[in-house]
């Protein structure tokens, strides 16, 4: 690539994230475009230019620290000079001077005083040195190899700034993990939360239990192929040291008591039943968990943790604690005896007993426990740090109890979710501090993490596309603080794409290019395109596709037809009348080039469009389908139940009424349901549809059973309802009552948990 570089930049190029400087003249730059945004910046005029004889000097640094610094700076900045220690009070010219300064309060804080003669770097500690280097690298990249004269005073808002990387559902190489450590450090994130054990794979070698690497690290996929891998101790030590040099600490997560089926496959005596199971090859929550009544299980876990602590110097050890179905414990004599012996009133208290035991062990070894927010259930010792995932409210409860809290709620921090649920702006709008948390408890919110679960991330490209650019928004929130101004952040973000390109990061989009919604105006419904990012143009095709044509009695199971090409395209100008039942395909364009892939929506024209149900039961705040008008907006959901089109009801029957305002005529009423028992979503037990002219006297339209068996594993969407071929109903009101199937049944991995009902549309024709 035709980039002219000054000679000192011509050392061998490693195409890693850190060699971005080699490519610094790729795009227009600005000194303001640092991510995360520094706390205070004063801009001067002119530049410090790196010359052949530019030196690197240091003062008041411990030797060790200086060695690390030098290795790091030399590698990152490609300044081909040995550092020299200097004395005296004048700072030498033409030099990067690194000074440890006790006045810089935060360990990760730093001050940059850049003049045309020198770059003075004052740091509070090693973390600050690394942060300062990363800022310098960004400045050099963003300003064509020069460093603008300016003063920066910078320090983090939150001390815990992390990314969870799940290397268990899918395995990622040591090299990939290092690339992520580089990226985290570059954006001033200081924690890699390394998820190493799961139902689907155990990823670290433990000498005392060799079957963990021989058996638990490998699964047989549904097609018969073998999948897996693990990190050797040598690799782990290297990765930990690599991270340390970049001010990234690695917190290993060793899951217990749930998500441990892979370990149980290797050593069946770890479970309540002792029966042989396979390493899981499906996603979800599994009921094979460690037995809490068997002392050898605790010996096993402690043995494992001893080796884990030898590998990872981190103060924190994450022990999971989430999603542990209690079904096996309820039916295990040993677990029940343990409960009786220790006067534990239920299985939640048994989980608490389990976690407390492990916590004591970690504390005795000088370490601290982190667990997912379920560890709050059944009581918890005050030393434990709680990582909140189910919702900010759990973080608030933990903080009010005096626990330190790491915030990573599904609402903003789950990078495995699609862009339709969590886009860059959404991540950027994350505030780790719950609104209602009293001021004196804010100190307990020590920071946050972006969580990268990898069930659906089979390779590095997909991984990159999910993590980037969203993690830059998370880095900004956690370092600079919430809400520094999205528009301005968005501009800065654009300047970082050449940096990511140079680091060979295959970043994804910032948002779904287009979200299709519908709006009601003067008794008509229109389809509206909402651009996900600025400056897009659209082409679309809207065609009748025979969608929902059916026989009686009916049950229609449909998948989106395969997308091929837009055969007729019309430039998008105005809202489109929703007047056909069929498919709307939209392609976004940016600067004349396709941006993202075709967005396909299935839409239904019917008589209830725009009629808002009046609800007797509440839908979940997480699955709203856009709110009260979501079930009659004409837009059907996809097999991604987080696509924003589905309305979900958890642990309840569903009861609502449509009021058409006047009598209308119809022959057909139907609802579309989602079922996916891995996600605890089931069709209703019963579907009752009634109609009335006066809201007092009701007639039965139909009563049906959800036809799909709960046991059915597939993701399925079905239209279920009824139609009168030879009769027309006249009514003003339609009432829908859906009886839930109740808790997940005994055979299910999550037996006893509330099931969901998911609906995307009520269709009246
Ligand atoms: C989690 O997402 N189960 C922590
Ligand atoms: Zn048991």
XYZ file of C-alpha atoms and ligand atoms in Angstrom:
770
model
C 0.000 0.000 0.000
C 1.579 3.227 -1.135
C 2.373 4.852 2.150
C 5.630 6.775 2.495
C 7.129 6.396 5.911
C 9.999 8.163 7.604
C 12.953 5.806 7.853
C 12.665 5.049 11.573
C 9.247 3.579 10.921
C 10.703 1.081 8.520
C 11.404 -1.666 11.015
C 9.747 -5.011 10.198
C 6.014 -4.667 10.118
C 3.980 -6.930 12.340
C 0.474 -6.556 11.078
C -0.956 -6.459 14.535
C -3.143 -3.971 16.197
C -0.055 -2.235 17.524
C 1.574 -1.658 14.198
C -1.091 0.767 13.157
C 1.400 3.566 13.171
C 2.972 2.140 10.086
C -0.122 3.179 8.238
C -0.706 6.518 9.829
C -1.271 8.587 6.720
C -4.399 6.806 5.585
C -7.103 9.315 6.335
C -7.824 12.793 7.505
C -6.907 13.224 11.142
C -7.721 15.390 14.023
C -6.104 15.873 17.359
C -9.507 15.755 19.000
C -10.427 12.281 17.953
C -9.039 10.201 20.801
C -11.257 7.356 22.040
C -12.020 7.239 24.891
C -12.231 10.994 25.113
C -9.709 12.426 27.607
C -11.043 14.297 30.608
C -9.289 17.639 29.983
C -7.586 18.880 26.852
C -5.965 22.227 26.115
C -4.983 22.686 22.517
C -1.896 24.678 21.586
C -0.416 25.316 18.159
C 2.349 23.511 16.318
C 3.605 19.956 16.604
C 6.227 17.836 18.254
C 7.888 15.925 15.452
C 9.658 12.620 15.933
C 13.152 12.868 14.423
C 15.983 10.410 13.910
C 17.609 11.431 17.146
C 14.486 11.684 19.306
C 15.191 10.105 22.680
C 13.187 8.324 25.277
C 14.025 9.330 28.846
C 12.649 8.476 32.237
C 12.831 9.590 35.816
C 11.602 8.186 39.123
C 10.616 4.927 37.493
C 11.455 1.650 39.147
C 13.737 -0.418 36.945
C 11.152 -3.115 36.424
C 8.523 -0.621 35.483
C 10.907 1.019 33.073
C 11.730 -2.260 31.405
C 8.087 -2.940 30.839
C 7.579 0.586 29.620
C 10.446 0.393 27.229
C 9.400 -2.936 25.769
C 5.962 -1.621 25.365
C 6.745 1.759 23.904
C 9.340 0.370 21.609
C 6.919 -2.193 20.328
C 3.986 0.118 20.094
C 5.537 3.374 19.008
C 8.387 1.923 16.993
C 10.764 4.431 18.465
C 14.021 2.703 17.859
C 15.867 4.010 20.905
C 16.969 2.711 24.248
C 15.654 4.826 27.077
C 18.014 6.728 29.323
C 17.505 7.686 32.916
C 18.113 11.371 33.441
C 18.777 13.581 36.407
C 18.373 17.266 37.043
C 15.288 19.393 36.730
C 15.342 20.422 33.114
C 13.600 18.079 30.802
C 15.804 17.214 27.853
C 14.700 18.464 24.445
C 13.645 16.310 21.505
C 12.652 13.661 24.016
C 9.722 11.692 25.304
C 10.207 12.118 29.068
C 8.363 9.698 31.293
C 8.123 10.820 34.894
C 6.472 9.089 37.755
C 4.572 11.862 39.528
C 2.864 11.328 42.874
C 0.634 14.321 42.163
C -1.109 12.323 39.474
C -3.571 10.639 41.751
C -4.960 7.691 39.894
C -2.770 4.663 39.212
C -4.116 4.836 35.659
C -4.071 8.616 35.444
C -1.597 10.593 33.351
C -0.762 14.060 32.195
C 0.711 14.865 28.796
C 2.472 18.189 28.327
C 3.356 18.358 24.680
C 5.435 21.225 23.311
C 7.363 21.509 20.073
C 10.478 20.508 22.033
C 9.396 17.585 24.080
C 6.639 15.278 25.203
C 6.396 15.227 28.947
C 4.481 12.235 30.280
C 3.594 12.337 33.963
C 1.981 9.217 35.212
C 0.434 8.022 38.443
C 1.492 4.431 37.948
C 2.103 1.765 35.355
C -1.532 1.906 34.246
C -1.150 5.618 33.588
C 2.009 5.026 31.586
C 0.200 2.590 29.342
C -2.803 4.896 29.027
C -0.506 7.789 28.102
C 1.260 5.661 25.480
C -2.068 4.686 23.966
C -3.128 8.318 23.790
C 0.193 9.208 22.135
C -0.212 6.425 19.596
C -3.694 7.625 18.737
C -2.458 11.215 18.417
C 0.362 10.162 16.121
C -2.002 8.146 13.982
C -4.638 10.836 13.865
C -2.185 13.615 13.008
C -0.066 12.152 10.247
C 2.799 11.035 12.443
C 3.156 14.259 14.419
C 2.007 15.056 17.914
C 0.027 18.271 18.291
C 1.104 20.719 20.959
C -1.409 20.269 23.744
C -1.909 19.391 27.375
C -4.013 16.431 28.399
C -5.038 15.546 31.918
C -6.753 12.225 31.977
C -7.930 9.534 34.351
C -10.636 6.856 34.333
C -14.190 7.294 35.559
C -14.586 3.612 36.483
C -11.725 1.460 37.691
C -13.083 -1.790 36.213
C -13.381 -1.648 32.420
C -13.733 -5.016 30.816
C -14.658 -7.322 28.006
C -15.893 -10.835 28.657
C -14.645 -13.217 26.005
C -16.318 -16.627 25.922
C -13.721 -19.057 24.577
C -15.773 -22.070 25.645
C -18.769 -22.103 23.313
C -16.270 -21.522 20.557
C -12.536 -21.758 20.943
C -10.291 -18.858 19.924
C -6.558 -19.163 19.443
C -3.978 -17.690 21.803
C -3.074 -15.308 18.989
C -6.638 -14.050 18.758
C -6.789 -13.568 22.499
C -3.615 -11.467 22.284
C -5.087 -9.371 19.495
C -8.035 -8.642 21.764
C -5.715 -7.748 24.631
C -3.957 -5.250 22.329
C -7.277 -3.768 21.315
C -8.501 -3.509 24.895
C -5.318 -1.786 25.987
C -5.449 0.551 22.995
C -8.895 1.722 24.108
C -7.919 1.877 27.804
C -9.936 -1.134 28.878
C -8.074 -2.882 31.695
C -9.822 -6.222 32.111
C -10.194 -9.334 30.017
C -12.805 -11.523 31.685
C -11.876 -14.869 30.214
C -14.756 -17.344 30.214
C -12.942 -20.673 30.195
C -15.359 -23.392 31.245
C -18.824 -24.265 30.011
C -21.270 -27.034 29.241
C -19.847 -27.096 25.705
C -16.136 -27.100 26.494
C -13.460 -26.828 29.191
C -10.572 -24.764 27.915
C -7.681 -24.876 30.343
C -5.264 -27.634 31.150
C -5.330 -28.782 34.785
C -2.509 -31.190 35.682
C -4.365 -33.019 38.409
C -7.390 -33.774 36.189
C -6.056 -34.644 32.722
C -9.461 -35.692 31.393
C -10.459 -32.033 31.434
C -8.215 -31.492 28.427
C -8.668 -34.991 26.988
C -12.455 -35.246 27.286
C -14.051 -32.006 28.514
C -12.313 -29.857 25.893
C -13.949 -31.710 22.973
C -17.504 -32.123 21.819
C -19.150 -34.134 19.068
C -21.176 -31.763 16.929
C -24.579 -32.748 15.566
C -23.026 -33.621 12.227
C -20.643 -36.035 13.939
C -17.553 -33.835 13.652
C -15.335 -33.164 16.662
C -14.862 -29.604 17.885
C -12.758 -28.196 20.663
C -9.410 -27.124 22.021
C -7.778 -25.894 25.188
C -4.989 -23.589 26.297
C -1.830 -25.161 27.642
C -0.354 -23.771 30.831
C 2.522 -22.328 28.824
C 0.091 -20.463 26.567
C -1.871 -19.149 29.511
C 1.254 -17.872 31.258
C 2.328 -16.131 28.066
C -1.060 -14.545 27.584
C -1.227 -13.377 31.193
C 2.240 -11.792 30.912
C 1.357 -10.255 27.554
C -1.741 -8.707 29.085
C 0.111 -7.471 32.155
C 2.574 -5.516 30.001
C -0.425 -3.749 28.501
C -2.180 -2.997 31.779
C -4.816 -5.602 31.113
C -5.520 -8.029 33.921
C -7.107 -11.324 33.131
C -9.888 -12.554 35.354
C -10.497 -16.241 34.692
C -14.035 -17.519 34.994
C -14.412 -21.075 36.216
C -18.157 -21.743 36.182
C -19.948 -23.439 39.066
C -22.263 -25.012 40.061
C -24.037 -24.755 36.683
C -22.658 -24.594 33.140
C -20.387 -27.470 34.083
C -21.579 -30.330 31.905
C -18.237 -30.608 30.091
C -16.400 -31.275 33.371
C -19.107 -33.758 34.336
C -18.664 -35.520 30.993
C -15.000 -36.030 31.961
C -15.684 -36.971 35.586
C -19.309 -38.140 35.986
C -18.933 -38.431 39.781
C -19.073 -34.625 39.907
C -22.836 -34.695 39.274
C -25.743 -35.741 41.470
C -26.582 -38.827 39.409
C -23.038 -39.954 38.573
C -24.313 -40.928 35.127
C -22.177 -40.515 32.020
C -23.167 -37.451 29.952
C -21.647 -35.953 26.823
C -20.016 -32.556 26.441
C -23.016 -30.476 25.321
C -23.349 -29.730 21.619
C -26.396 -27.512 21.886
C -26.925 -24.063 23.429
C -28.966 -23.235 26.472
C -29.041 -24.056 30.157
C -28.398 -27.619 31.288
C -29.532 -29.325 34.423
C -26.378 -31.437 34.940
C -24.594 -29.363 37.580
C -22.041 -30.085 40.304
C -23.488 -32.009 43.240
C -23.528 -29.815 46.348
C -23.800 -32.752 48.727
C -20.599 -34.522 47.773
C -17.351 -33.452 49.494
C -15.190 -34.788 46.665
C -16.816 -32.220 44.374
C -15.475 -29.464 46.587
C -12.064 -31.142 46.637
C -12.120 -31.191 42.832
C -13.064 -27.523 42.590
C -10.448 -26.487 45.142
C -7.753 -28.507 43.340
C -8.715 -26.804 40.097
C -8.703 -23.377 41.731
C -5.240 -23.977 43.191
C -3.884 -24.472 39.677
C -5.956 -21.557 38.381
C -4.477 -19.277 41.051
C -0.985 -20.399 40.087
C -1.685 -19.336 36.511
C -3.597 -16.123 37.119
C -2.238 -13.496 39.525
C -5.553 -11.605 39.379
C -6.976 -10.539 42.743
C -10.379 -11.644 41.438
C -11.460 -15.132 40.456
C -14.860 -15.353 38.738
C -16.830 -18.451 39.711
C -19.904 -17.944 37.524
C -22.890 -18.918 39.626
C -25.504 -18.095 36.978
C -28.257 -20.222 35.515
C -27.924 -23.272 37.752
C -31.197 -25.245 37.517
C -31.950 -26.780 40.906
C -33.742 -29.831 39.535
C -30.934 -32.352 40.237
C -30.369 -30.995 43.742
C -34.080 -31.332 44.498
C -33.889 -35.021 43.595
C -30.486 -35.878 45.109
C -30.240 -37.599 48.494
C -26.742 -36.179 49.122
C -27.842 -32.615 48.351
C -30.969 -33.010 50.485
C -28.863 -34.388 53.351
C -26.525 -31.420 53.091
C -29.537 -29.119 53.342
C -30.778 -30.949 56.428
C -27.316 -31.027 58.067
C -26.812 -27.300 57.602
C -30.404 -26.270 58.167
C -30.770 -24.843 54.664
C -34.378 -24.106 53.842
C -34.271 -24.457 50.056
C -31.984 -25.082 47.085
C -31.198 -21.364 46.800
C -29.689 -21.544 50.264
C -27.811 -24.633 49.142
C -26.381 -22.625 46.233
C -25.457 -19.907 48.704
C -23.742 -22.572 50.875
C -21.850 -23.757 47.798
C -20.690 -20.285 46.784
C -19.789 -19.266 50.357
C -17.650 -22.361 50.738
C -15.735 -21.499 47.572
C -15.481 -17.879 48.577
C -13.927 -18.830 51.898
C -11.402 -20.950 50.062
C -10.495 -18.118 47.701
C -10.262 -15.603 50.548
C -7.940 -17.936 52.491
C -5.731 -17.859 49.407
C -5.765 -14.102 49.232
C -8.218 -13.870 46.355
C -11.659 -12.350 45.968
C -14.737 -13.896 44.425
C -16.823 -12.459 41.611
C -20.084 -14.140 40.675
C -23.069 -13.422 38.428
C -26.026 -11.776 40.122
C -27.762 -15.066 40.956
C -25.219 -15.436 43.779
C -27.377 -12.909 45.665
C -30.066 -15.579 46.018
C -30.012 -17.323 49.356
C -27.603 -14.881 51.003
C -24.026 -13.888 50.302
C -20.981 -12.832 52.280
C -20.156 -9.124 51.987
C -16.715 -9.633 50.390
C -18.127 -10.998 47.170
C -18.248 -8.805 44.078
C -21.432 -9.187 42.061
C -21.500 -8.999 38.284
C -24.947 -7.956 37.234
C -26.320 -9.332 33.982
C -30.076 -9.907 34.273
C -30.850 -6.218 34.746
C -29.453 -3.125 36.409
C -31.896 -3.615 39.280
C -29.854 -6.604 40.491
C -26.750 -4.436 40.516
C -28.642 -1.851 42.503
C -29.757 -4.435 45.085
C -26.181 -5.699 45.425
C -24.737 -2.178 45.786
C -27.344 -1.279 48.394
C -26.265 -4.381 50.318
C -22.706 -3.053 50.204
C -21.253 -5.364 47.551
C -18.955 -4.099 44.872
C -20.720 -4.423 41.531
C -19.625 -4.858 37.929
C -22.403 -3.788 35.590
C -23.022 -5.754 32.417
C -26.795 -5.905 31.976
C -28.257 -7.593 28.901
C -30.015 -4.296 28.160
C -26.801 -2.581 26.981
C -23.755 -4.810 27.307
C -24.446 -8.044 25.410
C -22.431 -7.921 22.226
C -23.755 -11.319 21.158
C -27.127 -9.634 20.629
C -27.824 -8.294 17.165
C -27.630 -4.662 16.190
C -31.421 -4.549 16.101
C -31.313 -4.947 19.888
C -28.011 -3.253 20.816
C -26.346 -0.844 18.410
C -23.416 1.495 19.000
C -25.625 4.337 20.195
C -27.373 1.992 22.596
C -24.080 0.895 24.137
C -22.993 4.505 24.256
C -26.151 5.373 26.227
C -25.216 2.886 28.936
C -24.820 4.339 32.401
C -23.411 1.818 34.881
C -24.870 3.759 37.811
C -28.556 2.904 38.346
C -30.691 6.064 38.485
C -32.264 5.256 41.832
C -29.042 4.225 43.581
C -28.348 6.533 46.549
C -25.242 8.709 46.097
C -23.357 7.140 48.984
C -23.605 3.747 47.261
C -22.233 4.866 43.885
C -18.738 3.897 44.991
C -19.817 0.252 44.910
C -20.338 0.361 41.152
C -16.716 -0.299 40.259
C -17.311 -0.433 36.529
C -18.727 -2.478 33.718
C -18.076 -5.028 31.035
C -19.190 -5.773 27.526
C -20.086 -9.451 27.350
C -19.130 -11.403 24.257
C -20.809 -14.808 24.409
C -19.929 -16.960 21.462
C -22.675 -19.515 20.893
C -23.196 -18.003 17.459
C -19.639 -16.825 16.871
C -17.804 -19.643 15.100
C -14.747 -17.690 13.918
C -12.604 -14.561 14.246
C -14.436 -12.584 11.552
C -17.776 -12.920 13.254
C -16.131 -12.172 16.579
C -14.601 -8.942 15.257
C -17.854 -7.886 13.649
C -19.701 -8.237 16.928
C -17.127 -6.671 19.226
C -16.205 -3.756 16.950
C -17.139 -0.960 16.825
C -19.489 -1.417 19.797
C -16.684 -1.982 22.296
C -15.334 1.509 21.529
C -18.593 2.957 22.841
C -18.221 0.839 25.974
C -14.614 1.996 26.400
C -15.779 5.600 26.186
C -18.557 5.124 28.768
C -16.276 3.408 31.266
C -13.246 5.672 30.926
C -14.683 9.072 29.986
C -17.977 8.644 31.804
C -21.525 8.258 30.542
C -22.906 10.592 27.924
C -20.116 12.820 26.736
C -22.266 13.580 23.648
C -23.160 10.936 21.077
C -22.985 13.063 17.929
C -19.477 14.148 18.736
C -18.490 10.576 19.705
C -19.908 9.330 16.419
C -17.683 11.752 14.501
C -14.641 10.601 16.415
C -15.558 6.973 15.803
C -15.382 7.516 12.041
C -11.699 8.433 12.392
C -10.940 5.107 14.052
C -11.934 2.857 11.178
C -8.559 3.257 9.421
C -6.933 2.314 12.733
C -9.077 -0.804 12.953
C -8.391 -1.572 9.290
C -4.677 -1.332 9.973
C -5.088 -3.683 12.915
C -6.839 -6.165 10.596
C -10.020 -5.889 12.613
C -13.052 -6.960 10.589
C -15.422 -4.607 12.353
C -19.156 -4.738 11.808
C -21.766 -2.060 11.314
C -22.731 0.577 13.861
C -26.422 -0.164 13.591
C -28.899 -2.048 11.468
C -28.822 0.107 8.323
C -32.584 0.323 8.321
C -35.285 -0.506 10.787
C -38.713 -0.862 9.255
C -41.585 0.226 11.432
C -45.153 1.196 10.782
C -47.075 4.290 11.729
C -50.732 5.058 11.832
C -52.071 8.258 10.291
C -55.707 9.114 9.571
C -56.900 5.483 9.677
C -54.128 4.323 7.365
C -50.972 2.422 8.236
C -47.700 3.320 6.553
C -44.360 1.564 6.454
C -41.517 3.814 7.538
C -37.764 3.372 7.114
C -35.621 4.493 10.013
C -31.984 4.852 8.966
C -29.585 3.413 11.517
C -26.734 5.781 10.610
C -26.568 9.153 8.815
C -26.397 9.697 5.051
C -28.056 6.552 3.755
C -30.208 6.033 0.699
C -32.564 3.115 0.214
C -34.030 0.983 -2.497
C -36.866 -1.388 -1.811
C -39.262 -3.853 -3.282
C -42.701 -4.567 -1.790
C -44.519 -7.567 -3.185
C -47.486 -9.793 -2.514
C -45.976 -13.209 -1.789
C -48.962 -15.390 -0.903
C -47.836 -15.124 2.693
C -50.480 -16.449 5.099
C -52.723 -18.030 2.494
C -54.018 -21.193 4.092
C -56.680 -23.865 4.465
C -58.987 -24.444 7.408
C -58.464 -25.309 10.182
C -55.048 -23.900 9.933
C -51.677 -23.913 11.481
C -49.101 -22.300 9.261
C -45.429 -22.704 9.934
C -43.406 -20.406 7.736
C -39.838 -19.356 7.386
C -38.694 -16.314 5.513
C -38.088 -17.312 1.946
C -34.464 -17.159 0.873
C -33.381 -13.707 -0.121
C -31.936 -13.514 -3.597
C -31.818 -10.102 -5.235
C -33.987 -7.058 -5.388
C -35.609 -7.657 -8.739
C -37.597 -4.482 -8.855
C -36.188 -1.612 -6.955
C -37.798 1.694 -6.363
C -35.984 4.556 -4.749
C -37.399 5.274 -1.389
C -39.003 8.697 -1.078
C -41.983 8.729 1.255
C -43.729 6.410 3.693
C -45.328 3.497 1.846
C -48.965 2.564 2.413
C -49.156 -0.847 4.079
C -51.717 -2.324 1.685
C -50.314 -5.709 0.705
C -49.604 -8.870 2.635
C -46.177 -9.893 1.502
C -42.548 -9.044 1.721
C -40.698 -5.777 1.910
C -37.000 -5.936 0.995
C -34.849 -2.892 1.658
C -31.229 -2.288 0.771
C -29.379 0.687 2.215
C -26.661 2.497 0.261
C -23.905 4.761 1.497
C -22.017 6.803 -1.073
C -23.603 4.678 -3.789
C -22.356 1.381 -2.323
C -24.574 -1.209 -0.618
C -24.361 -0.740 3.136
C -25.128 -3.916 5.031
C -27.300 -6.637 3.611
C -30.921 -6.629 2.458
C -33.383 -6.171 5.277
C -36.466 -8.326 4.685
C -39.719 -7.831 6.528
C -42.920 -9.763 6.238
C -45.927 -7.505 6.517
C -49.620 -8.232 6.830
C -52.447 -5.959 5.807
C -55.457 -6.660 8.027
C -58.375 -5.067 9.828
C -56.791 -4.680 13.271
C -53.907 -2.538 12.028
C -53.412 0.343 14.417
C -55.925 -0.935 17.017
C -54.126 -0.861 20.367
C -55.059 -3.745 22.652
C -56.124 -2.973 26.179
C -54.100 -5.365 28.298
C -55.129 -7.170 31.464
C -51.690 -8.811 31.677
C -48.387 -7.034 31.148
C -45.797 -7.799 28.526
C -42.114 -7.860 29.496
C -40.173 -4.615 29.357
C -37.489 -6.497 27.432
C -39.715 -7.828 24.634
C -42.239 -5.114 23.824
C -42.544 -5.327 20.008
C -42.473 -1.544 20.159
C -45.112 -1.181 22.887
C -48.910 -1.166 22.945
C -49.222 -0.989 19.170
C -46.708 -3.800 18.593
C -49.224 -6.615 18.079
C -51.187 -4.726 15.430
C -48.438 -2.937 13.533
C -48.573 -5.252 10.521
C -44.938 -6.280 10.958
C -44.100 -9.933 11.533
C -41.138 -11.163 13.563
C -38.232 -13.276 12.412
C -36.544 -16.305 13.938
C -34.398 -13.888 15.927
C -36.708 -13.363 18.875
C -34.796 -10.219 19.847
C -35.568 -8.525 16.547
C -37.895 -6.031 18.221
C -41.022 -7.443 16.584
C -41.922 -9.959 19.291
C -43.897 -9.242 22.431
C -43.054 -11.564 25.316
C -45.017 -12.524 28.433
C -43.137 -14.327 31.188
C -44.759 -16.616 33.755
C -48.278 -15.410 33.050
C -51.387 -16.058 30.980
C -52.127 -13.394 28.395
C -55.385 -11.467 28.295
C -56.206 -8.469 26.104
C -59.056 -6.949 24.123
C -59.203 -5.105 20.827
C -61.831 -2.357 20.525
C -62.444 -1.409 16.889
C -64.465 1.664 17.865
C -67.395 0.479 15.761
C -68.791 -2.776 14.480
C -66.661 -4.401 11.796
C -67.069 -7.544 9.703
C -64.505 -10.326 9.731
C -64.097 -14.056 9.171
C -60.668 -14.776 10.505
C -58.705 -14.143 13.701
C -55.215 -15.564 14.207
C -52.059 -14.929 16.182
C -48.440 -15.700 15.352
C -46.473 -17.505 18.041
C -42.819 -18.254 18.543
C -41.596 -21.434 20.156
C -38.021 -22.248 21.146
C -37.766 -24.331 24.249
C -34.018 -23.687 24.666
C -35.030 -20.082 25.412
C -38.018 -21.218 27.517
C -40.488 -19.861 24.934
C -43.516 -22.118 24.409
C -46.771 -21.890 22.531
C -49.762 -21.323 24.845
C -51.602 -24.280 26.238
C -54.919 -22.806 25.073
C -55.863 -20.013 22.713
C -59.345 -18.600 23.303
C -60.796 -15.983 20.985
C -64.113 -14.291 21.809
C -66.062 -11.463 20.198
C -68.723 -9.044 21.334
C -70.810 -6.144 20.039
C -71.153 -4.425 23.422
C -68.249 -5.596 25.612
C -70.793 -7.414 27.837
C -72.234 -10.329 25.916
C -69.514 -12.495 24.461
C -69.473 -15.276 21.867
C -66.799 -17.848 21.331
C -64.951 -17.407 18.044
C -62.676 -20.382 18.631
C -60.829 -22.317 21.311
C -57.644 -24.087 20.256
C -54.656 -25.784 21.797
C -51.114 -24.716 20.977
C -50.359 -27.647 18.657
C -46.616 -27.836 19.070
C -45.240 -30.139 21.766
C -43.110 -28.455 24.421
C -40.446 -31.094 23.713
C -40.002 -29.877 20.139
C -36.452 -28.482 19.983
C -36.670 -26.381 16.846
C -37.135 -22.659 16.605
C -40.568 -22.341 15.150
C -43.037 -19.653 14.168
C -46.669 -20.629 13.721
C -49.805 -18.782 12.822
C -52.613 -20.217 14.903
C -56.227 -19.146 14.629
C -59.468 -19.877 12.850
C -61.516 -18.770 9.906
C -65.228 -19.029 8.985
C -65.528 -19.711 5.270
C -69.286 -19.266 4.982
C -70.113 -16.819 7.703
C -69.203 -13.245 8.508
C -68.868 -12.109 12.092
C -70.017 -8.627 13.054
C -68.526 -7.285 16.251
C -66.799 -4.305 17.812
C -64.660 -6.185 20.364
C -62.305 -9.149 20.070
C -60.889 -10.670 23.207
C -57.828 -12.925 23.301
C -57.053 -15.193 26.217
C -53.929 -17.369 26.142
C -53.350 -19.919 28.823
C -49.668 -20.394 29.598
C -48.145 -23.866 29.820
C -46.802 -22.836 33.224
C -43.264 -23.487 34.464
C -40.822 -25.374 32.225
C -41.583 -29.077 32.586
C -39.583 -31.583 34.671
C -37.668 -33.084 31.744
C -36.401 -29.664 30.634
C -32.911 -28.426 31.556
C -34.487 -25.383 33.192
C -37.295 -27.340 34.860
C -39.424 -25.106 37.073
C -38.400 -21.795 35.497
C -41.163 -19.537 34.155
C -41.942 -20.149 30.523
C -42.635 -17.364 28.030
C -45.335 -16.741 25.456
C -44.116 -14.764 22.435
C -46.533 -13.136 19.938
C -45.747 -10.831 17.056
C -49.181 -10.034 15.599
C -52.918 -10.418 16.046
C -54.409 -10.688 12.592
C -58.085 -9.968 11.891
C -59.329 -10.403 8.317
C -25.152 -14.896 31.656
O -25.361 -14.251 30.621
N -25.769 -16.041 31.872
C -24.256 -14.423 32.686
Zn -26.401 -33.764 44.588
